[in-house]
Coordinates of C-alpha atoms and ligand atoms in Angstrom, one line a residue:
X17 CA 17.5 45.4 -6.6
X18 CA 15.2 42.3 -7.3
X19 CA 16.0 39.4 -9.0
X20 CA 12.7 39.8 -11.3
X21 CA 11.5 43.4 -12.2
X22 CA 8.4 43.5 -14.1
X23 CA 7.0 46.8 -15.2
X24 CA 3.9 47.9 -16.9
X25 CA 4.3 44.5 -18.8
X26 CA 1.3 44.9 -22.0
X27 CA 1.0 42.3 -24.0
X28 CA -2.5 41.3 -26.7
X29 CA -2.8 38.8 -29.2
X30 CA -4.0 40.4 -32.4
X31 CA -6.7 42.8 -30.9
X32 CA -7.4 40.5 -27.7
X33 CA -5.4 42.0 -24.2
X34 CA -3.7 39.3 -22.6
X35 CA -1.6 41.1 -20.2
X36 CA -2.9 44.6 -19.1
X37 CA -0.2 46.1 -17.1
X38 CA 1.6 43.9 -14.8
X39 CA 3.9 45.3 -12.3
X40 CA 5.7 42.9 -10.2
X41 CA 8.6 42.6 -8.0
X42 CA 10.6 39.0 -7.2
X43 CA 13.3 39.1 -4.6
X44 CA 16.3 37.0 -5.2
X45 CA 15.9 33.5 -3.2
X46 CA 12.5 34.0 -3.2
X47 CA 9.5 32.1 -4.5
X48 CA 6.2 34.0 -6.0
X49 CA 3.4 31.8 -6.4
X50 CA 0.7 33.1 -9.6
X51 CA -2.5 32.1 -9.2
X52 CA -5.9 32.5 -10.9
X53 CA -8.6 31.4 -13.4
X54 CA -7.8 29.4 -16.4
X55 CA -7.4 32.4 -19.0
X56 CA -6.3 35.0 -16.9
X57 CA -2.4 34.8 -18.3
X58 CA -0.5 33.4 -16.1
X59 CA 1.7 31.4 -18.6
X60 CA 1.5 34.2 -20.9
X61 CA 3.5 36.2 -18.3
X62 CA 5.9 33.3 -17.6
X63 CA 6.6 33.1 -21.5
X64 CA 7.0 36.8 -21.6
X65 CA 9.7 36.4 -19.1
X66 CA 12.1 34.1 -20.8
X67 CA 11.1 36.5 -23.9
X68 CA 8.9 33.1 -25.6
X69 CA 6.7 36.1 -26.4
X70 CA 7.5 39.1 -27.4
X71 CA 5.7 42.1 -25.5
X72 CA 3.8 45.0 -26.7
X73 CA 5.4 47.7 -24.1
X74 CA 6.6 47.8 -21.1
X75 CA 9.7 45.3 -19.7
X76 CA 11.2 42.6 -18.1
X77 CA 14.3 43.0 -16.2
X78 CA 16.4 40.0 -14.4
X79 CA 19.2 40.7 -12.4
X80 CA 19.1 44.1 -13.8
X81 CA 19.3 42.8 -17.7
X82 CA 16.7 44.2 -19.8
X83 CA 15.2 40.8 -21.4
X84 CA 14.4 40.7 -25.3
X85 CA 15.4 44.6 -25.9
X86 CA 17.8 46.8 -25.4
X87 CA 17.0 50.5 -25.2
X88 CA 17.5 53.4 -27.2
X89 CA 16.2 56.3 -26.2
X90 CA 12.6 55.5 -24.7
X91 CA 12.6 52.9 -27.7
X92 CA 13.1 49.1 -27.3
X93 CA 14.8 47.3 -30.3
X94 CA 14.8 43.0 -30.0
X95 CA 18.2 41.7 -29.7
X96 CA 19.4 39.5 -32.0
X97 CA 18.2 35.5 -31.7
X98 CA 22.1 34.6 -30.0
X99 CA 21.8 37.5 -26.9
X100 CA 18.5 36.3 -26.4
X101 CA 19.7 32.5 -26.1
X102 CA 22.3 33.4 -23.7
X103 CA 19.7 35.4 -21.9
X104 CA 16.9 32.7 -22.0
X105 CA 19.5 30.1 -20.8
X106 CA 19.7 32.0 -17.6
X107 CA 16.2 32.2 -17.1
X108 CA 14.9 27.9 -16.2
X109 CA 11.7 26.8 -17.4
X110 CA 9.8 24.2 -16.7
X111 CA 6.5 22.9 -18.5
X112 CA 3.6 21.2 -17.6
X113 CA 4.0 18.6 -20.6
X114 CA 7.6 17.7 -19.6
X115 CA 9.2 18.3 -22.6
X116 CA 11.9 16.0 -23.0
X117 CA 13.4 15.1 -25.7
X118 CA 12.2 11.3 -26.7
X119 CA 14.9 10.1 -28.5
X120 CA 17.9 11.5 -25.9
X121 CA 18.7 9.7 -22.8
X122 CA 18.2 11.5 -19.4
X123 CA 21.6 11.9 -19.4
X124 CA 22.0 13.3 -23.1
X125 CA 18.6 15.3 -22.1
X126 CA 20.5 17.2 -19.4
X127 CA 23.8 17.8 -20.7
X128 CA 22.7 18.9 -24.3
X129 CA 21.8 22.6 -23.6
X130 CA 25.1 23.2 -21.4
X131 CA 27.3 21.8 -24.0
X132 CA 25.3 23.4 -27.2
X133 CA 24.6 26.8 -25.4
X134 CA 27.6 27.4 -22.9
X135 CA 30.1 25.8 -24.6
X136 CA 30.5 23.2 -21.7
X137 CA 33.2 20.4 -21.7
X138 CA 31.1 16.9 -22.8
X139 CA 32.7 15.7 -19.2
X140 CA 32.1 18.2 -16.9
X141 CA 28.3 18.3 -18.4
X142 CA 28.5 15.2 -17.6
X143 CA 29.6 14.8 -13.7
X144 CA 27.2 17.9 -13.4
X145 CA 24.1 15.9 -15.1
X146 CA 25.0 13.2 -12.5
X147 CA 25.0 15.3 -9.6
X148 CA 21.7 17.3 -10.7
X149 CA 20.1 13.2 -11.3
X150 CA 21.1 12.8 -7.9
X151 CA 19.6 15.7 -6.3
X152 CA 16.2 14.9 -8.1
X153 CA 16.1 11.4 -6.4
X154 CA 16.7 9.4 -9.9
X155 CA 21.0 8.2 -9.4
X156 CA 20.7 5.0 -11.6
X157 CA 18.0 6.2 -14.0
X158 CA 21.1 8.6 -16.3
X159 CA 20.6 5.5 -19.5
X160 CA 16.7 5.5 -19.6
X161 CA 14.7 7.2 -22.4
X162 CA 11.9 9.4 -21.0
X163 CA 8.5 6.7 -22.0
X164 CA 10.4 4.5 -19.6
X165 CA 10.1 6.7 -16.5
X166 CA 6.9 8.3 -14.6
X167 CA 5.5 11.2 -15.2
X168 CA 6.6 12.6 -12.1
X169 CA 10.2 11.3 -12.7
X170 CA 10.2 12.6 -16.2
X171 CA 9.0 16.1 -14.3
X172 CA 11.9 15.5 -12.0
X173 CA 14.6 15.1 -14.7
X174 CA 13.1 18.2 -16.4
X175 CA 13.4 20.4 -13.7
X176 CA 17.3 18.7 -13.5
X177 CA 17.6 19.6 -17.0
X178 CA 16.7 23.8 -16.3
X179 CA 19.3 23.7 -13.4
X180 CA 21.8 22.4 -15.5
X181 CA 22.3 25.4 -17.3
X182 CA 22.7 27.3 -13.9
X183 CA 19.5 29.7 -14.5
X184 CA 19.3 32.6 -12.3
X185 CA 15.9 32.1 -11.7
X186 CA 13.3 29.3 -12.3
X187 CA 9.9 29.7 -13.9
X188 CA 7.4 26.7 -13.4
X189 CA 4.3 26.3 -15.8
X190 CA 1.6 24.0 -13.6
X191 CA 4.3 21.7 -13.5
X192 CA 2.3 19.0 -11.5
X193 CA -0.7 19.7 -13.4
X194 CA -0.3 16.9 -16.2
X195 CA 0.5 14.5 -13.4
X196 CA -1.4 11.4 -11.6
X197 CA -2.3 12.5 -7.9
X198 CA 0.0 10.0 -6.5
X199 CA 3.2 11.4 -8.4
X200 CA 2.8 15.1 -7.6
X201 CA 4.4 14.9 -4.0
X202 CA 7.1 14.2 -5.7
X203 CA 7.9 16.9 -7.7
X204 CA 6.9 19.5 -5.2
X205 CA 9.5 18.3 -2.7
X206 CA 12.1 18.9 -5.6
X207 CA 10.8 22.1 -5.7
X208 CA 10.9 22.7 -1.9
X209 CA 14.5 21.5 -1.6
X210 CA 14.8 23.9 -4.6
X211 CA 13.5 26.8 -2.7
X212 CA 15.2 26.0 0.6
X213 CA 18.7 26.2 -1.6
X214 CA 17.8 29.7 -1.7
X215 CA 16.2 29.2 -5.7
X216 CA 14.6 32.2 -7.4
X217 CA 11.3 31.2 -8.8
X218 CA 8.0 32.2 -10.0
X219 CA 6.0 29.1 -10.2
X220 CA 2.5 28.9 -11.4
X221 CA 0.2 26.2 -9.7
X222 CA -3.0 24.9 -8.8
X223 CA -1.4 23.1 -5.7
X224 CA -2.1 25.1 -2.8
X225 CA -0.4 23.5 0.0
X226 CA 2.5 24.3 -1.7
X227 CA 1.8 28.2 -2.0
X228 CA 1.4 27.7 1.7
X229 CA 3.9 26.0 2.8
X230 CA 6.9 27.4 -0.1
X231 CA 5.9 30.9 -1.3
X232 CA 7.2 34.0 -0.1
X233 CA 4.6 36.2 -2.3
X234 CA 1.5 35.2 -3.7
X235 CA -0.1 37.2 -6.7
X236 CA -3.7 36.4 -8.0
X237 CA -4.2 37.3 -11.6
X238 CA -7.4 37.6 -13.3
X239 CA -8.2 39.6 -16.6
X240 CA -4.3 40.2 -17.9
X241 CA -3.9 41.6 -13.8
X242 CA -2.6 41.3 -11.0
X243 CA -5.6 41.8 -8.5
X244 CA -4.0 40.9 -5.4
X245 CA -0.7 40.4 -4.1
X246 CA 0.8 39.3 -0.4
X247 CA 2.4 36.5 1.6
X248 CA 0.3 33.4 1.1
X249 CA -1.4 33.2 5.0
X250 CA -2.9 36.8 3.8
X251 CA -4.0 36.0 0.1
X252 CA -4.9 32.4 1.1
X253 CA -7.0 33.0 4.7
X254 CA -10.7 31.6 4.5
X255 CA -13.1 34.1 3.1
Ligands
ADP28 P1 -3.6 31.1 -18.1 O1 -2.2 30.6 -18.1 O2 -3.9 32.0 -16.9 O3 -4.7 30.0 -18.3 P2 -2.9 32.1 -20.7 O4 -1.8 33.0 -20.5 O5 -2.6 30.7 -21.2 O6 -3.8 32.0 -19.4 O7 -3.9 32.7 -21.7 C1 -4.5 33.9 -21.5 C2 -5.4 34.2 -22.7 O8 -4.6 34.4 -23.9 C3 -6.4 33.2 -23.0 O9 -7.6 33.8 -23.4 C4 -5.8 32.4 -24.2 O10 -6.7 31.8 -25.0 C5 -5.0 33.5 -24.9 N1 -3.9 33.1 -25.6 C6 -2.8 32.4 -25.1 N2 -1.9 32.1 -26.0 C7 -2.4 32.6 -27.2 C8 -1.9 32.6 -28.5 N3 -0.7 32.1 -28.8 N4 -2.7 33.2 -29.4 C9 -3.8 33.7 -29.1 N5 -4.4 33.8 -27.9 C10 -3.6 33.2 -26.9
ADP29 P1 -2.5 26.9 -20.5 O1 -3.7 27.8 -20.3 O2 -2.4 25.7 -19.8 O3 -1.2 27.7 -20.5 P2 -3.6 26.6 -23.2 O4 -4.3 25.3 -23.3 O5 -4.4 27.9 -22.9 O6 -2.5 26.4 -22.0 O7 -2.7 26.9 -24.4 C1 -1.8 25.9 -24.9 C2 -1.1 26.5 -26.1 O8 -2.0 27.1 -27.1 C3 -0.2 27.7 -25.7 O9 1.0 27.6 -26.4 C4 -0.9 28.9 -26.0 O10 -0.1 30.0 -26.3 C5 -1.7 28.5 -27.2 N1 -3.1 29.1 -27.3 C6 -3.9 29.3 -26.2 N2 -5.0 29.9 -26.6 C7 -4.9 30.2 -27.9 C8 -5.6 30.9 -28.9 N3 -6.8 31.4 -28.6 N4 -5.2 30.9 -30.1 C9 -4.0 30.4 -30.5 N5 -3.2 29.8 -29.6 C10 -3.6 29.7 -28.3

């Protein structure tokens, strides 16, 4: 089974069609790359994912858990706001913008979901925050407040601060997108070393050597579809 199962996914806001059917499969270890215009709902389908959205029909499915719903006959019902925490927590997400809290620490930043969501030991959230700090290149940095760091190292202790809640799977939103040129290497060797550990993801981006050089799949959305889907020598080879 895949790690991500996507199926007939239909989602509009108000009377507008954002998603129109999206069928797609992500194997577990391996990373999908979405690309396509500005508009075409790529985010939209990452924030139906982690159930940000709720969809009009259709489903997600990760690891073989139905996302947002459970079934009852050929209905879907929303489960209640606590199943779908527990669920979201399992499913890492990472934002263009960041998204750190201002007033928390690095530190506090990464061990707050973990203790407030899984119930983990202050301690043990804590020797894991150092550990995830390390593996993003930024030991030393655990006591700065996030307008004290880069963008790219603010990206970096972001992406620490999904994998701290041990997510199955990782969406990324244009996560170099908000950056400076010179601070976008950066993040995407995080994400490589991410990938080579053997990471589910779905990452949307811009950044094409990175499709290239990381992604197992590539899909192109455009109009609320998936238009074209392969490994990325096939979807990416000159015109
Ligand atoms: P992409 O990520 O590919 O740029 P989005 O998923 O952000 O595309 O958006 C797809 C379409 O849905 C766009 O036309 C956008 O304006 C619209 N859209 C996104 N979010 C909302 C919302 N909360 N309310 C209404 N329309 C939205
Ligand atoms: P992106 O395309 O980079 O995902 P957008 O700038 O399209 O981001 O959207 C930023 C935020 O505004 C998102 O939360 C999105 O859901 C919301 N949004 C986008 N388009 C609309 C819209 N037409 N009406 C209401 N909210 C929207």
């Amino acid at each position: 089974d895949p790690m991500v199962r996507i199926r007939n996914l239909r989602k509009s806001y108000g009377a507008t069609p954002v998603l129109r059917g999206i069928d797609l499969d992500v194997a577990a270890g391996e990373v999908t790359c979405v690309i396509g215009p500005s508009g075409s709902g790529k985010s939209t389908l990452l924030r139906c994912i982690n159930h940000l959205e709720k969809i009009d029909s259709g489903y997600v499915e990760v690891n073989g858990e139905l996302i947002g719903y459970r079934r009852r006959g050929d209905k879907l019902y929303e489960l209640k706001d606590k199943v779908i925490a527990r669920q979201r927590a399992g499913i890492g997400m990472v934002f263009q913008n960041f998204n750190l809290f201002a007033h928390m620490t690095v530190l506090e930043n990464i061990i707050e979901a973990p203790m407030a969501v899984r119930g983990k030991p202050r301690d043990e959230a804590v020797e894991m925050a150092r550990e995830l700090v390390r593996r993003v290149g930024l030991a030393g940095r655990e006591d700065a407040y996030p307008r004290q760091l880069s963008g790219g190292q603010q990206q970096r202790i972001a992406i620490a601060r999904a994998l701290a809640m041990e997510p199955e799977v990782m969406l990324f939103d244009e996560p170099t997108s908000a950056l400076d040129p010179e601070l976008v290497g950066e993040v995407l060797e995080v994400m490589k070393d991410l990938a080579r550990r053997g990471m589910t993801m779905i990452v949307v981006t811009h950044e094409m050597s990175f499709a290239r050089e990381a992604a197992d799949k590539m899909v192109f959305m455009d109009g609320g579809l998936i238009v074209e889907s392969g490994p990325p020598e096939e979807i990416l080879r000159a015109p």
